[in-house]
PDB file of C-alpha atoms in Angstrom:
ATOM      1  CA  UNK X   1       0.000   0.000   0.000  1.00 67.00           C
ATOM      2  CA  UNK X   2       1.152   4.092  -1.052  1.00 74.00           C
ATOM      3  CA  UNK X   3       0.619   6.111   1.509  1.00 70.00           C
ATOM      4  CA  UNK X   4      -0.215   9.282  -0.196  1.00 77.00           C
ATOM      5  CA  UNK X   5       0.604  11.707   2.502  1.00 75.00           C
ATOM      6  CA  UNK X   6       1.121  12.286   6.032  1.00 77.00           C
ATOM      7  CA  UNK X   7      -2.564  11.575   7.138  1.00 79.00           C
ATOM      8  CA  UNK X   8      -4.360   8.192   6.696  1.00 80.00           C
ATOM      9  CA  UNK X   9      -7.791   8.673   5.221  1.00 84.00           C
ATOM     10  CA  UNK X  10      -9.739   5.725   7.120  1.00 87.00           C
ATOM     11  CA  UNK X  11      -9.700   3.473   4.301  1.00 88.00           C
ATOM     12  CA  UNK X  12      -6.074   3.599   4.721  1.00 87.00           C
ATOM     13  CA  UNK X  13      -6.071   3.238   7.880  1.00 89.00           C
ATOM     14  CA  UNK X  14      -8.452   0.044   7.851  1.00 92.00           C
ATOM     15  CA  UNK X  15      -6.149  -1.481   5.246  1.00 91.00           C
ATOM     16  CA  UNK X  16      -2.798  -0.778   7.484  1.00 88.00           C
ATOM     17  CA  UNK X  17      -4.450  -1.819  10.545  1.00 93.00           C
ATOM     18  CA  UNK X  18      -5.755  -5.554   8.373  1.00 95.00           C
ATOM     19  CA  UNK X  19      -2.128  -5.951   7.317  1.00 93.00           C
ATOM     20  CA  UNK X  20      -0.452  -6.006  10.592  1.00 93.00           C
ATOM     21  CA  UNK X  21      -3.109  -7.841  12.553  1.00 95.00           C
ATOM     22  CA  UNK X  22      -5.158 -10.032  10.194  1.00 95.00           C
ATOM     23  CA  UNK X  23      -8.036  -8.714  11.828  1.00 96.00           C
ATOM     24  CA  UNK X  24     -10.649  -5.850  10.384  1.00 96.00           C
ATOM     25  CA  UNK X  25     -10.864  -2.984  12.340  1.00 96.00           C
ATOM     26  CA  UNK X  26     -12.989   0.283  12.449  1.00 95.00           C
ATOM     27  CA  UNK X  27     -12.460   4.298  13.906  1.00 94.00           C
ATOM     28  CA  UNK X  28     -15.323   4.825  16.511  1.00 92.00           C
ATOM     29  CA  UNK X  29     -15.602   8.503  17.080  1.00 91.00           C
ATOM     30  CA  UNK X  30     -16.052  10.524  20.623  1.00 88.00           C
ATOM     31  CA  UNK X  31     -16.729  14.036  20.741  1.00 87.00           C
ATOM     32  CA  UNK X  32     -15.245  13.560  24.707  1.00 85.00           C
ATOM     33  CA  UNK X  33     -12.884  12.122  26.673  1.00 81.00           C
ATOM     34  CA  UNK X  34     -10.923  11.859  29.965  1.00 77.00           C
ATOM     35  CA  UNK X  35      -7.454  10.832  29.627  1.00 77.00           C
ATOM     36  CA  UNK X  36      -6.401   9.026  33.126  1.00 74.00           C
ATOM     37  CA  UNK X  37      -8.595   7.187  35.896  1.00 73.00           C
ATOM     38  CA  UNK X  38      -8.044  10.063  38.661  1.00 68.00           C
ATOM     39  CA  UNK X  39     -11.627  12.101  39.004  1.00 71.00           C
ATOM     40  CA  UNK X  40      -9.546  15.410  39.206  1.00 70.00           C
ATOM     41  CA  UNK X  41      -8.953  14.851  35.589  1.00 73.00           C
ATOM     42  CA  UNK X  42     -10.971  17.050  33.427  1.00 78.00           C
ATOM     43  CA  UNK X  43     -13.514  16.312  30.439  1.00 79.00           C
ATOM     44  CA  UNK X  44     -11.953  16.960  27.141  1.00 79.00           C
ATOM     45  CA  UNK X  45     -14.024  18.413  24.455  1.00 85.00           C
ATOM     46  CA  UNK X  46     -11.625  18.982  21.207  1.00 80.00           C
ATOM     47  CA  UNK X  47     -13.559  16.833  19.166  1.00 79.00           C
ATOM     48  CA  UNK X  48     -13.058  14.334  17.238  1.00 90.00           C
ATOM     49  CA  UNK X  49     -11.348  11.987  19.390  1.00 92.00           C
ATOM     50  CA  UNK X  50     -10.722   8.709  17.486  1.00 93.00           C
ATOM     51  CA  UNK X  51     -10.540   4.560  19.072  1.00 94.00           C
ATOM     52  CA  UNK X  52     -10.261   1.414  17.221  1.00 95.00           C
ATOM     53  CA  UNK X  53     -12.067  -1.216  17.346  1.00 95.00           C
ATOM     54  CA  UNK X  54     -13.099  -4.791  16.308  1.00 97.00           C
ATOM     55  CA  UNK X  55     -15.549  -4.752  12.942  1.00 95.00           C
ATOM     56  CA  UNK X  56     -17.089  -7.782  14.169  1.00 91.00           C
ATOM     57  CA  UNK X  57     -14.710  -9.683  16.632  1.00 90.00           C
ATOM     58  CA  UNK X  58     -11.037  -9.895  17.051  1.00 94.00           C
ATOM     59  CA  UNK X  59      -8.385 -12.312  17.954  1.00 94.00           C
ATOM     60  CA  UNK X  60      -9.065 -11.461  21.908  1.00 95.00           C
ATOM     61  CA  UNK X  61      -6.483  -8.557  21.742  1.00 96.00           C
ATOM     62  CA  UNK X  62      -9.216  -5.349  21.753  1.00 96.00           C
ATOM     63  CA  UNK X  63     -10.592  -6.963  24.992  1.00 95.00           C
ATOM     64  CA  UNK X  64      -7.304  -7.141  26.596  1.00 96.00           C
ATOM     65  CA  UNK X  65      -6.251  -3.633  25.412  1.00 95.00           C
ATOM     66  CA  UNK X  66      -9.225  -2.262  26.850  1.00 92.00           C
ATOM     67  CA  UNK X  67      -8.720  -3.454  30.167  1.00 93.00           C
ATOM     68  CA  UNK X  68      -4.911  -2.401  30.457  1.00 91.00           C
ATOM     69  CA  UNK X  69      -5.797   1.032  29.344  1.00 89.00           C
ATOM     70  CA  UNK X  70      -9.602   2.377  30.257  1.00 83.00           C
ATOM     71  CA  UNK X  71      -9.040   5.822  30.470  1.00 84.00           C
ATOM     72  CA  UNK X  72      -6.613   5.965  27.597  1.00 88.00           C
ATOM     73  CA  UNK X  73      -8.657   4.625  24.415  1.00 87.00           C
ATOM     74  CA  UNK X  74      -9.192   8.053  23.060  1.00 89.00           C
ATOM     75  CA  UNK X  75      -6.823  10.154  20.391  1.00 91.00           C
ATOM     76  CA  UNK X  76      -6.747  13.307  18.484  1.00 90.00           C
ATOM     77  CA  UNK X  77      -5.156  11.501  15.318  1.00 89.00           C
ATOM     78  CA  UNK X  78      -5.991   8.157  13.905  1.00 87.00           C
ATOM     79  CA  UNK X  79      -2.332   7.698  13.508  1.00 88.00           C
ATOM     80  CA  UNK X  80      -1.420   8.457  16.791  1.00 91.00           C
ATOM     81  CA  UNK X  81      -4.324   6.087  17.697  1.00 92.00           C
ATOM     82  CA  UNK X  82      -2.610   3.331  15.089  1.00 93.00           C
ATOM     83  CA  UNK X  83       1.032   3.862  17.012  1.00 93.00           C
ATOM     84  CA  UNK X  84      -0.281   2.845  20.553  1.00 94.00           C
ATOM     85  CA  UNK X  85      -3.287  -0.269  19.446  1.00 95.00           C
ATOM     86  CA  UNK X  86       0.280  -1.441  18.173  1.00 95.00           C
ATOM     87  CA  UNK X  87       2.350  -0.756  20.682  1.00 96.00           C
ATOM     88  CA  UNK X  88      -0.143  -2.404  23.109  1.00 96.00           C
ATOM     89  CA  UNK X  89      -0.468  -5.483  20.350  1.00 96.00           C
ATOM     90  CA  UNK X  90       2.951  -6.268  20.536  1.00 95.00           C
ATOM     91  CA  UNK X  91       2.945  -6.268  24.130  1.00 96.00           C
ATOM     92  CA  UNK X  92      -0.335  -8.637  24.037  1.00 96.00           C
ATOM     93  CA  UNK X  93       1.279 -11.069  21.453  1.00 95.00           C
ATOM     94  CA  UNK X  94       4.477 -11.159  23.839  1.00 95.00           C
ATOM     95  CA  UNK X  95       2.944 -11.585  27.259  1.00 94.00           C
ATOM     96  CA  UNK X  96       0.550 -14.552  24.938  1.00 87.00           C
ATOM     97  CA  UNK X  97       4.013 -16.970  24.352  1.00 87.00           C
ATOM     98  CA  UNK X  98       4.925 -16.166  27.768  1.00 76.00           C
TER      99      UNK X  98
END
């Protein structure tokens, strides 16, 4: 796959995200979140705030990834949003042959 420029359409991104995990993906959309589990932490309202997540079903990682990071599913850029799901994947396939 091209990448065009420096921003993934979500097509894009859906393809990228298929290659590396085998599994389909989608962008759900928040216009809100709270980054961090402390209730001092303020509502965020720069909308859109982007998460990934299974199509239909997954491999058991987005189940997993949700409950290592619960506060911290939200992002400003669906590429920044990419970087961690695989950063937390990686970790998930390791801690799996463990």
């Amino acid at each position: 796959m091209e990448l065009k420029n420096e921003y993934l359409d979500e097509k894009e991104a859906r393809t990228f995200l298929k290659q590396f995990t085998g599994c389909d993906y989608v962008f759900a959309q928040g216009a809100n979140r709270k980054w961090g589990k402390s209730d001092d932490i303020k509502l965020e309202s720069n909308a859109p705030y982007f998460q990934i997540m299974p199509y239909t079903f997954d491999d058991g990682f987005f189940i997993w990834y949700v409950k290592e990071r619960p506060d911290r599913q939200f992002f400003e850029l669906r590429e920044t949003c990419i970087i961690h799901f695989l950063h937390y994947r990686k970790r998930w396939l390791e801690l799996k042959v463990e």
